[in-house]
Tab-separated table of C-alpha atoms in Angstrom:
chain	number	residue	atom	x	y	z
A	25	MET	CA	17.765	-131.146	23.935
A	26	SER	CA	18.281	-129.167	20.789
A	27	VAL	CA	17.589	-130.197	17.235
A	28	ARG	CA	20.030	-132.552	15.583
A	29	TYR	CA	22.136	-131.183	12.739
A	30	LEU	CA	22.544	-133.773	10.002
A	31	THR	CA	25.585	-134.868	8.083
A	32	ALA	CA	25.141	-135.114	4.315
A	33	LYS	CA	25.108	-138.878	4.665
A	34	LEU	CA	22.386	-138.961	7.319
A	35	ALA	CA	20.278	-136.454	5.376
A	36	GLN	CA	20.539	-138.753	2.373
A	37	GLN	CA	19.646	-141.802	4.468
A	38	ILE	CA	16.532	-140.160	5.942
A	39	ASP	CA	15.439	-138.972	2.505
A	40	GLU	CA	15.836	-142.473	1.102
A	41	GLU	CA	13.925	-144.040	3.977
A	42	LEU	CA	11.037	-141.582	3.598
A	43	MET	CA	10.668	-142.668	-0.027
A	44	SER	CA	11.376	-146.372	0.501
A	45	ALA	CA	8.696	-149.045	0.790
A	46	THR	CA	8.965	-148.496	4.561
A	47	GLY	CA	8.393	-144.739	4.455
A	48	ALA	CA	5.990	-145.008	1.505
A	49	PHE	CA	6.117	-141.334	0.532
A	50	SER	CA	6.250	-140.364	-3.117
A	51	LEU	CA	8.595	-137.646	-4.332
A	52	ASP	CA	5.495	-135.695	-5.418
A	53	GLN	CA	4.153	-135.613	-1.871
A	54	LEU	CA	7.398	-134.610	-0.184
A	55	MET	CA	8.193	-131.975	-2.783
A	56	GLU	CA	4.713	-130.507	-2.436
A	57	LEU	CA	5.032	-130.141	1.328
A	58	ALA	CA	8.638	-128.928	1.118
A	59	GLY	CA	7.852	-126.337	-1.535
A	60	LEU	CA	4.818	-125.139	0.406
A	61	ALA	CA	7.016	-124.698	3.494
A	62	CYS	CA	9.533	-122.682	1.432
A	63	ALA	CA	6.801	-120.411	0.076
A	64	GLN	CA	5.324	-119.922	3.560
A	65	THR	CA	8.736	-119.027	4.980
A	66	LEU	CA	9.332	-116.379	2.346
A	67	ALA	CA	5.801	-115.034	2.857
A	68	THR	CA	6.337	-114.911	6.632
A	69	VAL	CA	9.367	-112.635	6.349
A	70	TYR	CA	8.825	-110.695	3.101
A	71	SER	CA	5.326	-109.316	2.509
A	72	LYS	CA	3.891	-109.394	-0.988
A	73	GLU	CA	3.166	-105.668	-0.674
A	74	LYS	CA	6.824	-104.713	-0.183
A	75	TYR	CA	8.467	-107.649	-1.963
A	76	PRO	CA	6.108	-108.742	-4.748
A	77	ARG	CA	8.732	-109.765	-7.305
A	78	VAL	CA	10.341	-113.034	-6.237
A	79	LEU	CA	13.125	-114.492	-8.320
A	80	VAL	CA	13.029	-118.239	-7.779
A	81	CYS	CA	16.424	-119.726	-8.673
A	82	CYS	CA	16.160	-123.461	-9.330
A	83	GLY	CA	18.996	-125.961	-9.585
A	84	PRO	CA	19.050	-129.165	-11.622
A	85	GLY	CA	18.214	-131.549	-8.754
A	86	ASN	CA	15.366	-132.175	-6.358
A	87	GLN	CA	15.819	-128.795	-4.750
A	88	GLY	CA	14.979	-127.215	-8.081
A	89	GLY	CA	11.695	-129.115	-7.834
A	90	ASP	CA	11.047	-127.676	-4.368
A	91	GLY	CA	11.677	-124.271	-5.939
A	92	LEU	CA	9.113	-124.877	-8.690
A	93	VAL	CA	6.510	-125.930	-6.135
A	94	ALA	CA	7.330	-122.857	-4.034
A	95	ALA	CA	7.021	-120.595	-7.094
A	96	ARG	CA	3.525	-121.939	-7.770
A	97	HIS	CA	2.400	-121.434	-4.170
A	98	LEU	CA	3.906	-117.937	-4.133
A	99	GLY	CA	1.830	-117.210	-7.224
A	100	MET	CA	-1.220	-118.487	-5.336
A	101	PHE	CA	-0.335	-116.195	-2.409
A	102	GLY	CA	-0.345	-113.163	-4.719
A	103	TYR	CA	3.380	-112.689	-5.366
A	104	LYS	CA	4.806	-112.224	-8.848
A	105	PRO	CA	7.437	-114.940	-9.112
A	106	THR	CA	9.846	-115.412	-11.992
A	107	ILE	CA	11.753	-118.648	-12.409
A	108	TRP	CA	15.409	-118.854	-13.339
A	109	MET	CA	16.219	-122.483	-14.088
A	110	PRO	CA	19.193	-122.676	-16.464
A	111	LYS	CA	19.613	-126.470	-16.146
A	112	PRO	CA	16.160	-128.053	-15.859
A	113	GLY	CA	16.208	-131.540	-14.365
A	114	SER	CA	15.390	-134.316	-16.781
A	115	LYS	CA	12.886	-136.202	-14.587
A	116	ASP	CA	9.254	-136.093	-15.654
A	117	ILE	CA	8.280	-134.420	-12.378
A	118	TYR	CA	10.182	-131.222	-13.261
A	119	LYS	CA	8.299	-130.950	-16.536
A	120	ARG	CA	4.985	-131.375	-14.735
A	121	LEU	CA	5.904	-128.829	-12.052
A	122	LYS	CA	7.019	-126.399	-14.746
A	123	THR	CA	3.691	-126.831	-16.602
A	124	GLN	CA	1.853	-126.129	-13.344
A	125	CYS	CA	3.798	-122.850	-13.078
A	126	ASP	CA	3.028	-122.021	-16.716
A	127	ASN	CA	-0.668	-122.473	-15.889
A	128	MET	CA	-0.229	-119.909	-13.107
A	129	LYS	CA	1.206	-117.481	-15.719
A	130	ILE	CA	4.572	-117.600	-13.982
A	131	GLN	CA	7.387	-116.687	-16.339
A	132	THR	CA	10.370	-118.989	-16.675
A	133	LEU	CA	13.426	-117.312	-18.137
A	134	ALA	CA	14.870	-119.004	-21.191
A	135	PRO	CA	18.167	-120.730	-20.454
A	136	ALA	CA	20.799	-118.278	-21.683
A	137	ASP	CA	24.408	-118.892	-22.619
A	138	ASP	CA	25.460	-115.648	-20.976
A	139	THR	CA	24.574	-114.054	-17.667
A	140	SER	CA	22.852	-110.951	-19.002
A	141	THR	CA	19.381	-112.460	-18.542
A	142	LEU	CA	20.037	-113.141	-14.891
A	143	ARG	CA	21.517	-109.657	-14.393
A	144	ASP	CA	18.439	-108.102	-16.002
A	145	VAL	CA	15.961	-109.995	-13.906
A	146	LEU	CA	17.880	-109.347	-10.683
A	147	ALA	CA	17.500	-105.634	-11.379
A	148	ARG	CA	13.718	-106.010	-11.334
A	149	SER	CA	13.341	-108.400	-8.383
A	150	ASP	CA	12.679	-107.695	-4.705
A	151	VAL	CA	13.725	-110.956	-3.059
A	152	ILE	CA	15.367	-114.212	-4.090
A	153	LEU	CA	14.412	-117.779	-3.285
A	154	ASP	CA	17.612	-119.786	-3.568
A	155	ALA	CA	16.682	-123.356	-4.518
A	156	ILE	CA	19.859	-124.037	-6.460
A	157	PHE	CA	21.822	-126.599	-4.454
A	158	GLY	CA	20.580	-128.917	-1.734
A	159	PHE	CA	22.078	-131.399	0.671
A	160	SER	CA	23.527	-133.547	-2.101
A	161	PHE	CA	25.664	-130.671	-3.423
A	162	LYS	CA	29.361	-131.392	-3.745
A	163	PRO	CA	31.833	-128.647	-4.674
A	164	PRO	CA	33.025	-127.134	-6.899
A	165	VAL	CA	30.196	-124.903	-8.146
A	166	ARG	CA	29.868	-125.603	-11.859
A	167	ALA	CA	28.736	-123.438	-14.787
A	168	PRO	CA	26.481	-121.577	-15.141
A	169	PHE	CA	26.107	-121.360	-11.361
A	170	ASP	CA	29.761	-120.367	-10.821
A	171	THR	CA	29.117	-117.018	-12.467
A	172	ALA	CA	25.533	-116.776	-11.188
A	173	LEU	CA	26.286	-116.961	-7.454
A	174	PRO	CA	28.460	-113.797	-7.439
A	175	LEU	CA	25.836	-111.971	-9.526
A	176	ILE	CA	23.125	-112.961	-7.063
A	177	SER	CA	25.299	-111.906	-4.113
A	178	ASP	CA	26.209	-108.590	-5.719
A	179	SER	CA	22.558	-107.749	-6.338
A	180	GLY	CA	22.223	-106.963	-2.650
A	181	LEU	CA	18.717	-108.440	-2.670
A	182	PRO	CA	17.535	-110.338	0.392
A	183	ILE	CA	17.858	-114.098	-0.081
A	184	VAL	CA	15.865	-116.984	1.347
A	185	SER	CA	17.896	-120.165	0.969
A	186	VAL	CA	16.447	-123.645	0.960
A	187	ASP	CA	18.146	-126.256	3.168
A	188	ILE	CA	21.716	-125.122	2.600
A	189	PRO	CA	22.734	-121.758	1.118
A	190	SER	CA	23.981	-122.405	-2.402
A	191	GLY	CA	27.740	-122.773	-2.587
A	192	TRP	CA	28.053	-123.816	1.072
A	193	ASP	CA	29.452	-127.197	1.950
A	194	VAL	CA	26.688	-129.277	3.528
A	195	GLU	CA	28.884	-130.015	6.545
A	196	LYS	CA	31.547	-127.295	6.647
A	197	GLY	CA	29.364	-124.322	5.771
A	198	ASN	CA	30.709	-121.338	3.869
A	199	ALA	CA	34.359	-122.081	4.702
A	200	GLU	CA	35.413	-121.428	1.108
A	201	GLY	CA	33.557	-118.114	1.034
A	202	VAL	CA	31.989	-118.759	-2.376
A	203	GLY	CA	28.442	-119.259	-1.102
A	204	LEU	CA	25.444	-116.973	-0.872
A	205	ASN	CA	24.727	-115.043	2.322
A	206	PRO	CA	21.002	-115.389	2.891
A	207	GLU	CA	19.035	-113.392	5.456
A	208	VAL	CA	16.693	-116.339	5.909
A	209	LEU	CA	17.108	-120.090	5.795
A	210	ILE	CA	14.450	-122.798	5.536
A	211	SER	CA	15.852	-126.180	6.524
A	212	LEU	CA	13.864	-129.184	5.353
A	213	THR	CA	13.255	-132.252	7.549
A	214	ALA	CA	16.141	-131.279	9.879
A	215	PRO	CA	18.967	-128.717	9.611
A	216	LYS	CA	22.329	-129.734	8.178
A	217	GLU	CA	25.677	-129.473	9.959
A	218	GLY	CA	26.932	-126.725	7.673
A	219	VAL	CA	24.343	-124.201	8.924
A	220	LYS	CA	25.036	-124.603	12.644
A	221	THR	CA	26.432	-121.096	12.886
A	222	PHE	CA	23.976	-119.491	10.464
A	223	ALA	CA	23.079	-116.190	12.112
A	224	GLY	CA	19.955	-115.140	10.200
A	225	ARG	CA	16.331	-116.151	10.726
A	226	HIS	CA	16.153	-119.910	10.515
A	227	PHE	CA	12.968	-121.860	9.867
A	228	LEU	CA	12.312	-125.566	9.728
A	229	GLY	CA	9.845	-127.162	7.326
A	230	GLY	CA	8.827	-130.667	6.385
A	231	ARG	CA	6.188	-131.552	8.935
A	232	PHE	CA	6.057	-135.074	7.583
A	233	VAL	CA	8.715	-136.899	9.586
A	234	PRO	CA	6.781	-139.812	11.082
A	235	LYS	CA	7.065	-141.181	14.591
A	236	SER	CA	8.771	-144.250	13.121
A	237	MET	CA	11.819	-142.015	12.516
A	238	GLU	CA	12.326	-141.305	16.203
A	239	LYS	CA	15.238	-143.734	15.989
A	240	PHE	CA	17.290	-140.970	14.321
A	241	ASP	CA	17.061	-138.777	17.466
A	242	LEU	CA	16.260	-135.705	15.414
A	243	ASN	CA	14.848	-133.829	18.441
A	244	LEU	CA	12.646	-131.786	16.148
A	245	PRO	CA	11.069	-128.717	17.743
A	246	GLU	CA	7.317	-128.605	18.187
A	247	TYR	CA	5.398	-127.109	15.284
A	248	LEU	CA	2.505	-124.941	16.483
A	249	GLY	CA	-1.152	-125.364	15.573
A	250	PHE	CA	-1.371	-126.537	12.000
A	251	ASP	CA	1.674	-124.601	10.811
A	252	GLN	CA	3.923	-126.218	8.218
A	253	ILE	CA	6.974	-124.269	9.424
A	254	VAL	CA	8.536	-123.427	12.782
A	255	GLU	CA	11.206	-120.831	13.553
A	256	LEU	CA	14.370	-122.077	15.237
A	257	PRO	CA	16.268	-120.000	17.778
A	258	ARG	CA	19.041	-117.946	16.172
A	259	ALA	CA	22.526	-119.371	16.454
A	260	GLY	CA	24.129	-118.212	19.688
A	261	THR	CA	20.847	-117.240	21.343
A	262	GLN	CA	18.642	-118.956	23.855
A	263	LYS	CA	15.772	-121.104	22.713
A	264	LEU	CA	12.894	-118.850	21.600
B	193	MET	CA	-20.160	-112.323	-7.752
B	194	SER	CA	-20.424	-115.326	-5.522
B	195	VAL	CA	-18.654	-118.621	-5.841
B	196	ARG	CA	-19.892	-121.044	-8.478
B	197	TYR	CA	-21.539	-124.250	-7.273
B	198	LEU	CA	-20.557	-127.163	-9.466
B	199	THR	CA	-22.650	-129.899	-10.985
B	200	ALA	CA	-21.251	-133.416	-10.581
B	201	LYS	CA	-20.291	-133.350	-14.243
B	202	LEU	CA	-18.373	-130.079	-14.032
B	203	ALA	CA	-16.606	-131.186	-10.852
B	204	GLN	CA	-15.510	-134.302	-12.707
B	205	GLN	CA	-14.368	-132.275	-15.702
B	206	ILE	CA	-12.260	-129.906	-13.582
B	207	ASP	CA	-10.728	-132.824	-11.694
B	208	GLU	CA	-9.820	-134.526	-14.962
B	209	GLU	CA	-8.327	-131.369	-16.392
B	210	LEU	CA	-6.198	-130.780	-13.298
B	211	MET	CA	-4.687	-134.247	-13.757
B	212	SER	CA	-4.477	-134.189	-17.545
B	213	ALA	CA	-1.321	-133.367	-19.500
B	214	THR	CA	-2.635	-129.789	-19.565
B	215	GLY	CA	-3.094	-129.467	-15.798
B	216	ALA	CA	-0.071	-131.669	-15.076
B	217	PHE	CA	-0.942	-132.368	-11.437
B	218	SER	CA	-0.435	-135.844	-10.037
B	219	LEU	CA	-3.055	-137.444	-7.830
B	220	ASP	CA	-0.433	-137.507	-5.047
B	221	GLN	CA	-0.058	-133.741	-5.136
B	222	LEU	CA	-3.762	-132.917	-5.197
B	223	MET	CA	-4.585	-135.438	-2.498
B	224	GLU	CA	-1.824	-134.061	-0.292
B	225	LEU	CA	-3.125	-130.503	-0.541
B	226	ALA	CA	-6.759	-131.596	-0.230
B	227	GLY	CA	-6.088	-133.756	2.828
B	228	LEU	CA	-4.062	-130.976	4.436
B	229	ALA	CA	-6.965	-128.577	3.906
B	230	CYS	CA	-9.355	-131.095	5.518
B	231	ALA	CA	-7.094	-131.492	8.547
B	232	GLN	CA	-6.685	-127.722	8.894
B	233	THR	CA	-10.453	-127.204	8.722
B	234	LEU	CA	-11.088	-129.706	11.488
B	235	ALA	CA	-8.276	-128.164	13.560
B	236	THR	CA	-9.716	-124.668	13.031
B	237	VAL	CA	-13.081	-125.603	14.510
B	238	TYR	CA	-12.320	-128.436	16.950
B	239	SER	CA	-9.287	-127.957	19.205
B	240	LYS	CA	-7.100	-130.926	19.985
B	241	GLU	CA	-7.492	-130.167	23.688
B	242	LYS	CA	-11.277	-130.612	23.639
B	243	TYR	CA	-11.595	-132.972	20.686
B	244	PRO	CA	-8.438	-135.088	20.593
B	245	ARG	CA	-9.989	-138.322	19.329
B	246	VAL	CA	-10.862	-137.962	15.651
B	247	LEU	CA	-12.565	-140.826	13.861
B	248	VAL	CA	-11.589	-140.552	10.203
B	249	CYS	CA	-14.135	-142.437	8.085
B	250	CYS	CA	-12.736	-143.270	4.658
B	251	GLY	CA	-14.635	-144.462	1.619
B	252	PRO	CA	-13.348	-146.646	-1.212
B	253	GLY	CA	-12.616	-143.828	-3.681
B	254	ASN	CA	-10.353	-140.812	-3.934
B	255	GLN	CA	-12.084	-139.152	-1.010
B	256	GLY	CA	-10.918	-142.018	1.167
B	257	GLY	CA	-7.400	-141.034	0.104
B	258	ASP	CA	-8.031	-137.432	1.157
B	259	GLY	CA	-9.147	-138.857	4.491
B	260	LEU	CA	-5.931	-140.855	4.910
B	261	VAL	CA	-3.835	-137.764	4.181
B	262	ALA	CA	-5.946	-135.750	6.640
B	263	ALA	CA	-5.515	-138.448	9.310
B	264	ARG	CA	-1.731	-138.248	8.960
B	265	HIS	CA	-1.685	-134.454	9.212
B	266	LEU	CA	-4.050	-134.575	12.204
B	267	GLY	CA	-1.558	-136.944	13.833
B	268	MET	CA	1.176	-134.397	13.082
B	269	PHE	CA	-0.970	-131.657	14.651
B	270	GLY	CA	-1.228	-133.655	17.893
B	271	TYR	CA	-4.666	-135.225	17.532
B	272	LYS	CA	-5.291	-138.929	18.128
B	273	PRO	CA	-6.943	-140.094	14.917
B	274	THR	CA	-8.375	-143.535	14.287
B	275	ILE	CA	-9.184	-144.687	10.780
B	276	TRP	CA	-12.304	-146.582	9.821
B	277	MET	CA	-11.907	-147.779	6.249
B	278	PRO	CA	-14.065	-150.873	5.679
B	279	LYS	CA	-13.504	-150.956	1.883
B	280	PRO	CA	-9.921	-149.851	1.151
B	281	GLY	CA	-9.387	-148.681	-2.413
B	282	SER	CA	-7.294	-150.990	-4.554
B	283	LYS	CA	-4.978	-148.348	-6.058
B	284	ASP	CA	-1.369	-148.393	-4.929
B	285	ILE	CA	-1.688	-144.870	-3.528
B	286	TYR	CA	-4.121	-146.014	-0.816
B	287	LYS	CA	-1.652	-148.602	0.376
B	288	ARG	CA	1.116	-146.024	0.528
B	289	LEU	CA	-1.065	-143.512	2.369
B	290	LYS	CA	-2.118	-146.219	4.802
B	291	THR	CA	1.545	-147.144	5.463
B	292	GLN	CA	2.292	-143.465	6.120
B	293	CYS	CA	-0.467	-143.498	8.758
B	294	ASP	CA	0.906	-146.724	10.241
B	295	ASN	CA	4.275	-144.963	10.586
B	296	MET	CA	2.503	-142.221	12.569
B	297	LYS	CA	1.141	-144.929	14.915
B	298	ILE	CA	-2.393	-144.183	13.741
B	299	GLN	CA	-4.697	-147.131	14.258
B	300	THR	CA	-6.773	-148.430	11.371
B	301	LEU	CA	-9.723	-150.546	12.455
B	302	ALA	CA	-9.898	-153.992	10.952
B	303	PRO	CA	-12.702	-154.302	8.408
B	304	ALA	CA	-15.513	-156.007	10.305
B	305	ASP	CA	-18.468	-157.927	8.967
B	306	ASP	CA	-20.729	-156.403	11.596
B	307	THR	CA	-21.109	-152.850	12.841
B	308	SER	CA	-20.014	-153.438	16.417
B	309	THR	CA	-16.480	-152.186	15.739
B	310	LEU	CA	-17.797	-148.906	14.428
B	311	ARG	CA	-20.228	-148.576	17.334
B	312	ASP	CA	-17.389	-149.185	19.795
B	313	VAL	CA	-15.075	-146.643	18.294
B	314	LEU	CA	-17.817	-144.027	18.003
B	315	ALA	CA	-18.278	-144.314	21.754
B	316	ARG	CA	-14.674	-143.280	22.282
B	317	SER	CA	-14.391	-140.528	19.675
B	318	ASP	CA	-14.849	-136.758	20.000
B	319	VAL	CA	-15.352	-135.687	16.395
B	320	ILE	CA	-15.741	-137.350	12.997
B	321	LEU	CA	-14.088	-136.567	9.702
B	322	ASP	CA	-16.465	-137.852	7.034
B	323	ALA	CA	-14.406	-138.770	3.964
B	324	ILE	CA	-16.723	-141.545	2.817
B	325	PHE	CA	-18.350	-140.325	-0.390
B	326	GLY	CA	-17.229	-137.535	-2.697
B	327	PHE	CA	-18.530	-135.816	-5.801
B	328	SER	CA	-18.633	-139.018	-7.811
B	329	PHE	CA	-21.090	-140.658	-5.381
B	330	LYS	CA	-24.255	-142.030	-6.908
B	331	PRO	CA	-27.064	-143.382	-4.733
B	332	PRO	CA	-28.056	-145.727	-3.264
B	333	VAL	CA	-25.734	-146.013	-0.270
B	334	ARG	CA	-24.322	-149.523	-0.339
B	335	ALA	CA	-23.159	-151.892	2.417
B	336	PRO	CA	-21.476	-151.475	4.803
B	337	PHE	CA	-22.087	-147.734	4.567
B	338	ASP	CA	-25.890	-148.132	4.550
B	339	THR	CA	-25.811	-149.290	8.166
B	340	ALA	CA	-22.832	-147.095	9.081
B	341	LEU	CA	-24.375	-143.718	8.205
B	342	PRO	CA	-27.271	-144.050	10.699
B	343	LEU	CA	-24.815	-145.220	13.389
B	344	ILE	CA	-22.607	-142.198	12.754
B	345	SER	CA	-25.626	-139.877	12.824
B	346	ASP	CA	-26.979	-141.436	16.013
B	347	SER	CA	-23.656	-140.985	17.793
B	348	GLY	CA	-24.453	-137.290	18.111
B	349	LEU	CA	-20.776	-136.475	17.542
B	350	PRO	CA	-19.874	-133.353	15.576
B	351	ILE	CA	-19.073	-134.160	11.957
B	352	VAL	CA	-16.768	-132.461	9.471
B	353	SER	CA	-17.727	-133.596	5.976
B	354	VAL	CA	-15.432	-133.472	2.989
B	355	ASP	CA	-16.857	-131.987	-0.232
B	356	ILE	CA	-20.350	-133.416	0.073
B	357	PRO	CA	-21.835	-134.883	3.251
B	358	SER	CA	-21.986	-138.652	2.822
B	359	GLY	CA	-25.350	-139.863	1.605
B	360	TRP	CA	-26.234	-136.510	0.009
B	361	ASP	CA	-26.847	-136.279	-3.695
B	362	VAL	CA	-24.073	-134.170	-5.244
B	363	GLU	CA	-26.651	-131.913	-6.911
B	364	LYS	CA	-29.893	-132.356	-4.943
B	365	GLY	CA	-28.447	-132.385	-1.453
B	366	ASN	CA	-30.055	-134.356	1.353
B	367	ALA	CA	-33.427	-134.583	-0.365
B	368	GLU	CA	-33.756	-138.263	0.522
B	369	GLY	CA	-32.897	-137.597	4.161
B	370	VAL	CA	-30.438	-140.508	4.400
B	371	GLY	CA	-27.309	-138.361	4.590
B	372	LEU	CA	-25.178	-137.162	7.473
B	373	ASN	CA	-25.800	-133.767	9.039
B	374	PRO	CA	-22.365	-132.238	9.532
B	375	GLU	CA	-21.701	-129.104	11.573
B	376	VAL	CA	-18.816	-128.243	9.255
B	377	LEU	CA	-18.163	-128.750	5.564
B	378	ILE	CA	-14.907	-128.463	3.659
B	379	SER	CA	-15.527	-128.142	-0.076
B	380	LEU	CA	-12.593	-128.947	-2.317
B	381	THR	CA	-11.719	-126.904	-5.426
B	382	ALA	CA	-15.229	-125.374	-5.516
B	383	PRO	CA	-18.493	-126.195	-3.701
B	384	LYS	CA	-21.010	-128.557	-5.283
B	385	GLU	CA	-24.636	-127.723	-6.097
B	386	GLY	CA	-25.990	-130.057	-3.442
B	387	VAL	CA	-24.565	-127.987	-0.566
B	388	LYS	CA	-25.991	-124.626	-1.640
B	389	THR	CA	-28.291	-124.511	1.353
B	390	PHE	CA	-25.859	-126.055	3.821
B	391	ALA	CA	-26.304	-123.988	6.986
B	392	GLY	CA	-23.216	-124.913	9.024
B	393	ARG	CA	-19.701	-123.526	8.845
B	394	HIS	CA	-18.473	-123.936	5.307
B	395	PHE	CA	-14.814	-123.844	4.296
B	396	LEU	CA	-13.162	-124.072	0.918
B	397	GLY	CA	-9.864	-125.843	0.314
B	398	GLY	CA	-7.738	-126.707	-2.661
B	399	ARG	CA	-5.659	-123.622	-3.235
B	400	PHE	CA	-4.266	-125.144	-6.392
B	401	VAL	CA	-6.736	-124.061	-9.077
B	402	PRO	CA	-4.513	-122.300	-11.618
B	403	LYS	CA	-5.260	-119.102	-13.488
B	404	SER	CA	-5.675	-121.190	-16.637
B	405	MET	CA	-8.969	-122.436	-15.142
B	406	GLU	CA	-10.526	-118.977	-15.094
B	407	LYS	CA	-12.534	-120.151	-18.104
B	408	PHE	CA	-14.768	-122.114	-15.716
B	409	ASP	CA	-15.903	-118.877	-13.995
B	410	LEU	CA	-15.492	-120.413	-10.557
B	411	ASN	CA	-15.396	-116.987	-8.842
B	412	LEU	CA	-13.356	-118.443	-6.034
B	413	PRO	CA	-13.095	-116.260	-2.928
B	414	GLU	CA	-9.729	-114.828	-1.978
B	415	TYR	CA	-7.639	-116.974	0.324
B	416	LEU	CA	-5.813	-114.898	2.933
B	417	GLY	CA	-2.069	-114.796	3.538
B	418	PHE	CA	-0.703	-118.251	2.975
B	419	ASP	CA	-3.765	-120.093	4.267
B	420	GLN	CA	-4.806	-123.309	2.527
B	421	ILE	CA	-8.474	-122.818	3.492
B	422	VAL	CA	-10.961	-119.960	3.458
B	423	GLU	CA	-14.322	-119.751	5.191
B	424	LEU	CA	-17.351	-119.092	2.994
B	425	PRO	CA	-20.308	-117.006	4.179
B	426	ARG	CA	-23.059	-119.149	5.704
B	427	ALA	CA	-26.001	-119.901	3.468
B	428	GLY	CA	-28.609	-117.160	3.780
B	429	THR	CA	-26.209	-114.615	5.314
B	430	GLN	CA	-24.270	-111.710	3.897
B	431	LYS	CA	-20.731	-112.209	2.731
B	432	LEU	CA	-18.475	-112.407	5.792
């Protein structure tokens, strides 16, 4: 049995249950483990020797928080991350996560009203962590991300996307053609329907789904040893 | 330069700074990373094939919380943990962490007014994670831990202690001789003065100390790759 691909609605439901009184997780805990898994995925594929300069692109929602956590861990791993976060979330947790990055001497670009800042930093980056939109994204892509996505694509830099490549529909994928084309994807908790045909390297993170969630028939693959991530077979290939 | 061994006071100061407005970490975040490091240390030394049954002994303070997080991750790794927590902490976080363990079908022993429960479970355990007392411990050892420590010692089971072996003075070590004698130690953030002569395998966890804490001259060793733990040279030997 292969892993279950989630609809946007089911992804939302599982997320809510994890953080309900029943699941008892705090957002801080889940974000920490998710962000760590994102950082480990990037570090698995792109070495800090060849790809030291990571541009971490953070959206305004929870996925932006995962990105901030990942940026901090990447700093710990010896990368040189820079954060682009033009619309910081208003929740207290984003401010705390941002301060933690400041304490790691990680630069956050000032929100700019034009796209020159992003263009500049793309020119001096080696790899991108795309933590812009997550499973609660609904089209269309709004400013400033509408102009940012083409810039990021045109940079030609390798991209690691979190959960769903930014601009893709959570269920229909990149049908509209406006989304990023990452080389690597890190799905959190379980992959979403929209990435069923994703042809790049695909990892799964979020080794926190308890046995009590077996009712959702997620058919999660086995994580090895004490790894926080596991690679999924590529679309169209046999199980690894 | 070798790693700095912390006094109880300095350990407290660093902990407070990490969770202050300056450090901006939440207890949830630090406990998650600390507990993960504890679980990974145990899993590094004691395989789940040979040592599946882990008795996680949790004290009433923050270290008990680290133990609960470690128990959950050990469950994720495929171990069969059991929790002994005779004096659960009153903070909300302990209740949430306990519920997360319940959701992983991890058994928590009922607090007992005698020591027979502990004796029973020791007889069917393979290894112990000692998360009873941490760096804020001050002697003497109080009930029910005063009778528990000798029982745990007498079991002859291998012990992994968190931060400071339970019963040891944080600065003077096991001078009184009432403490546990672990085979393995996982120090969090930085080792404490009391374990300077600890002769077993010694790991360090807590890869979250930001660059802004360089002022404390911790001289932390380099963690490799994206590991959350690093092994320290044994006392009295050359650097590994």
